[in-house]
mmCIF file of C-alpha atoms in Angstrom:
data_model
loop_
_atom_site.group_PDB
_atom_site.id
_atom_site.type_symbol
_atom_site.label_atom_id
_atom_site.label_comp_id
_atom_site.label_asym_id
_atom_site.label_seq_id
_atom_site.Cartn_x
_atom_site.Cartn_y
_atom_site.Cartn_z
ATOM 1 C CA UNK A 26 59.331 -8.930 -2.826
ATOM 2 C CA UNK A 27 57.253 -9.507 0.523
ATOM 3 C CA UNK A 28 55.268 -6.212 -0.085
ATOM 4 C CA UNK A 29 51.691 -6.907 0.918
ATOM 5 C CA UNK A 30 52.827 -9.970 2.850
ATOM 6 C CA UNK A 31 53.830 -7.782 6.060
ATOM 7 C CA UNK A 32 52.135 -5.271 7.371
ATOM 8 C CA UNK A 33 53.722 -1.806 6.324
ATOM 9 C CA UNK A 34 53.507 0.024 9.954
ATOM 10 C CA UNK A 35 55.300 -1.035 13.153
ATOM 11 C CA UNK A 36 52.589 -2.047 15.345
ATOM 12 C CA UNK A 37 50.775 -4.247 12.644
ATOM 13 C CA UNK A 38 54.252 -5.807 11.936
ATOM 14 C CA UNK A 39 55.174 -6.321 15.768
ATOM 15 C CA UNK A 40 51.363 -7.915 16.206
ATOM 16 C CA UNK A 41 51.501 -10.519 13.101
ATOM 17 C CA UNK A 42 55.641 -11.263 14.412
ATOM 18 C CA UNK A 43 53.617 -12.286 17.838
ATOM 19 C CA UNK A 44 50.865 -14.021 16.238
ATOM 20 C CA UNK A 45 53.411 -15.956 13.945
ATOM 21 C CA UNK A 46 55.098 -16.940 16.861
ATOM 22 C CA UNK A 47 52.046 -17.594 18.787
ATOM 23 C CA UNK A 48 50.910 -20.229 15.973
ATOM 24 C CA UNK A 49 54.571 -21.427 16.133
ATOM 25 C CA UNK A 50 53.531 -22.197 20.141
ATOM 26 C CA UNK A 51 50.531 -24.011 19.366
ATOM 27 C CA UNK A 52 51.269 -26.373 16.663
ATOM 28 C CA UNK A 53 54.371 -27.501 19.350
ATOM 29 C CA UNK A 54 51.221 -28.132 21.913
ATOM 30 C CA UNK A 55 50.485 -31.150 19.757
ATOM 31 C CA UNK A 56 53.544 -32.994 19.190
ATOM 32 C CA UNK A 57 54.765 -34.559 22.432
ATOM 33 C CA UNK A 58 58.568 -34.187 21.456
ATOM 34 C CA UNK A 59 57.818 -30.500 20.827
ATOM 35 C CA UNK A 60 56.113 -29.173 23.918
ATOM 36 C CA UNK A 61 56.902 -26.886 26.414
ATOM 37 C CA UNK A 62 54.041 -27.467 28.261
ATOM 38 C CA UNK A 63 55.320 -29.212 30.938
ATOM 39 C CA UNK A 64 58.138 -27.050 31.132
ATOM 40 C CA UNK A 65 56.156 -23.904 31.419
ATOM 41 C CA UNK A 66 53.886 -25.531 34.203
ATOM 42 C CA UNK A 67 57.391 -27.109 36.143
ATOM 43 C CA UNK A 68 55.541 -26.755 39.536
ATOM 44 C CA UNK A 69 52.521 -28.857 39.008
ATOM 45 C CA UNK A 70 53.692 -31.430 36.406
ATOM 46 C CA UNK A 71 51.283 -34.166 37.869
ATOM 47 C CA UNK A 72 48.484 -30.989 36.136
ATOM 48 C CA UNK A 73 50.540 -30.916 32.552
ATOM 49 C CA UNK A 74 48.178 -33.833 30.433
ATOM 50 C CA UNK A 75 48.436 -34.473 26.875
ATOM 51 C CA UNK A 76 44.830 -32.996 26.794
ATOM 52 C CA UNK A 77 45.529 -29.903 28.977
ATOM 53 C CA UNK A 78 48.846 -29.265 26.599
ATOM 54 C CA UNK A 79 46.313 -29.611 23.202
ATOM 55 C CA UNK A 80 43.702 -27.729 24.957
ATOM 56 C CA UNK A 81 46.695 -24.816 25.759
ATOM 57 C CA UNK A 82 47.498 -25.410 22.224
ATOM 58 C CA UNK A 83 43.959 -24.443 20.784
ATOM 59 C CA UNK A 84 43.931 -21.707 22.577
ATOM 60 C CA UNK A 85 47.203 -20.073 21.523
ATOM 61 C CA UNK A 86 46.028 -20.779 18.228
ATOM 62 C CA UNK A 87 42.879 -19.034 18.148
ATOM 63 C CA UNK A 88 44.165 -16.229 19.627
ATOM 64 C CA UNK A 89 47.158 -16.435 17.273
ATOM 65 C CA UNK A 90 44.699 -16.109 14.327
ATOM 66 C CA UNK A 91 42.809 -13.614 15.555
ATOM 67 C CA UNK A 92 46.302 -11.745 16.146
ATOM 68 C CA UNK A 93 47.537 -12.419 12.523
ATOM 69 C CA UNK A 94 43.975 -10.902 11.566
ATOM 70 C CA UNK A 95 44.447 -7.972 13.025
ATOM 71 C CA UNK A 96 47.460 -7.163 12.385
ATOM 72 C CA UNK A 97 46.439 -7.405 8.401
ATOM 73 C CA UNK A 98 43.244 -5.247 9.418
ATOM 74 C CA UNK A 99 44.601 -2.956 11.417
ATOM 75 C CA UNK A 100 41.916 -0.192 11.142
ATOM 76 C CA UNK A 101 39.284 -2.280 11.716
ATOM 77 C CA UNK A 102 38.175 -1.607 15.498
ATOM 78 C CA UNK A 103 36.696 -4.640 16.255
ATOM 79 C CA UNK A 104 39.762 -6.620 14.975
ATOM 80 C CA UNK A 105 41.726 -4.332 16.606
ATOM 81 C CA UNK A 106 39.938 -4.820 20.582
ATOM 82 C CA UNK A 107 39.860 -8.484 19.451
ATOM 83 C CA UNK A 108 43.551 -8.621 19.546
ATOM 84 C CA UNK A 109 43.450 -6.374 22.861
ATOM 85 C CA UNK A 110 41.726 -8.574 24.552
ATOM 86 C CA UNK A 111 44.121 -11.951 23.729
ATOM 87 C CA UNK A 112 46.723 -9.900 25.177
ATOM 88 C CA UNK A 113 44.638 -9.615 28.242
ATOM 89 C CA UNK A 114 43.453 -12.982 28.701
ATOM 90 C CA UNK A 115 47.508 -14.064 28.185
ATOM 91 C CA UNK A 116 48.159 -11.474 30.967
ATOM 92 C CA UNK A 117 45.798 -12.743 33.299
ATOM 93 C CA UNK A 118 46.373 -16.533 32.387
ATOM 94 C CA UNK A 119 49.839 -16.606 32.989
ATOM 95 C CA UNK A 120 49.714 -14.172 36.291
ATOM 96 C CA UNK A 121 46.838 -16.848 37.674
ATOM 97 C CA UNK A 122 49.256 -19.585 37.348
ATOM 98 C CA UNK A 123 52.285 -17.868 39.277
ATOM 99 C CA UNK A 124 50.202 -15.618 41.958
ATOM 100 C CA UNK A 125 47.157 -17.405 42.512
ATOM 101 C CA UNK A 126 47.488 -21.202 41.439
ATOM 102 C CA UNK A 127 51.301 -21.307 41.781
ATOM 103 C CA UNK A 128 52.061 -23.964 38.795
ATOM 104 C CA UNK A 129 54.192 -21.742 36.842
ATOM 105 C CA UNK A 130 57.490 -19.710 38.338
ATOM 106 C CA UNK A 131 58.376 -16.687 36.226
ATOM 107 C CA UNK A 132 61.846 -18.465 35.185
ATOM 108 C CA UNK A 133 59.544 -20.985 32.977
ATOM 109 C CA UNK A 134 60.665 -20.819 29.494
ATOM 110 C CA UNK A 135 57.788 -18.381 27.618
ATOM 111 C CA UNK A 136 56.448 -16.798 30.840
ATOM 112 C CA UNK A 137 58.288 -13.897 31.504
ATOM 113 C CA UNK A 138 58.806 -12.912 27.725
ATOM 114 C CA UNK A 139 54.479 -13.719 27.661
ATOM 115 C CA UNK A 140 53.850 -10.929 30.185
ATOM 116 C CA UNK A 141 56.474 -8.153 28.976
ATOM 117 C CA UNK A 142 55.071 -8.710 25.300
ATOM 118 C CA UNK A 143 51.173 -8.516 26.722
ATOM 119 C CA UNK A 144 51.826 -5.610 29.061
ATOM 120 C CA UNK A 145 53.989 -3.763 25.985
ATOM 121 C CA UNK A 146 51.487 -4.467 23.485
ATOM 122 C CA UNK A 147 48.135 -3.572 25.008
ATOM 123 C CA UNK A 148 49.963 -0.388 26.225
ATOM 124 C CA UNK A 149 51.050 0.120 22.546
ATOM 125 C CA UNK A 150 47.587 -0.548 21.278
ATOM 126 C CA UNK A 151 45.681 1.500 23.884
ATOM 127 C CA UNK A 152 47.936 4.179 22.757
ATOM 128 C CA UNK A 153 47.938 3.874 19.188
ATOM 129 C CA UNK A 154 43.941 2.931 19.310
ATOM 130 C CA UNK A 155 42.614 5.987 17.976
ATOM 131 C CA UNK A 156 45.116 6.248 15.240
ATOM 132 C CA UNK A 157 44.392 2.737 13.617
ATOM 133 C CA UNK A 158 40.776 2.851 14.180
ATOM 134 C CA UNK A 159 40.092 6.283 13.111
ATOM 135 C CA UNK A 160 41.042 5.463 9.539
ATOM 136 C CA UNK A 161 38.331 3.386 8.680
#
């Protein structure tokens, strides 16, 4: 019934699961009742702003599309680096904020999960890279 729907391999399936949930995270970014904003960001809430949680939230969701894309065009290369390089900028966001700026602690709900799903998947994709993008 969901053939076609979800990705048939592992890594395509794992990388549209993280870019569902990614989109999930973003749409929350604009309704105030939903958003974890502040949470994440517990030790500089006087930084957390409605615009700095919808600006967050455009973010996750571009980088949630162009996760979902990927995922569903798995052999393409430049899709696939795309997608890379969210997980890198995620990495490095979320590392800036506890080592460097010091907003976010690790316990924040989303951060700790955030960096053991970047550092997994660009490990998986490096690996897998010339696999998927040989194909083509």
């Amino acid at each position: 019934m969901l053939d076609g729907l979800i990705p048939a391999e592992a890594l395509p399936r794992v990388i549209a699961l993280v870019g569902v949930l990614a989109l999930y995270n973003g749409v929350q970014c604009f309704v105030p009742r939903m958003r974890l904003t502040p949470r994440i960001y517990a030790l500089s809430p006087g930084q957390v702003t409605p615009l700095m949680s919808r600006m967050m939230g455009t973010w996750t969701i571009t980088s949630a599309m162009v996760r979902i894309y990927a995922a569903y065009n798995i052999h393409n290369a430049v899709a696939y680096q795309m997608a890379m390089w969210t997980y890198v900028f995620a990495l490095l966001s979320f590392a800036s904020e506890i080592l460097v700026y010091r907003t976010a602690p690790l316990s924040s709900p989303g951060v700790f999960p955030a960096i053991i799903i970047s550092t997994t998947l660009l490990a998986w994709m490096a690996n897998s890279y010339s696999y998927y993008t040989a194909i083509e």
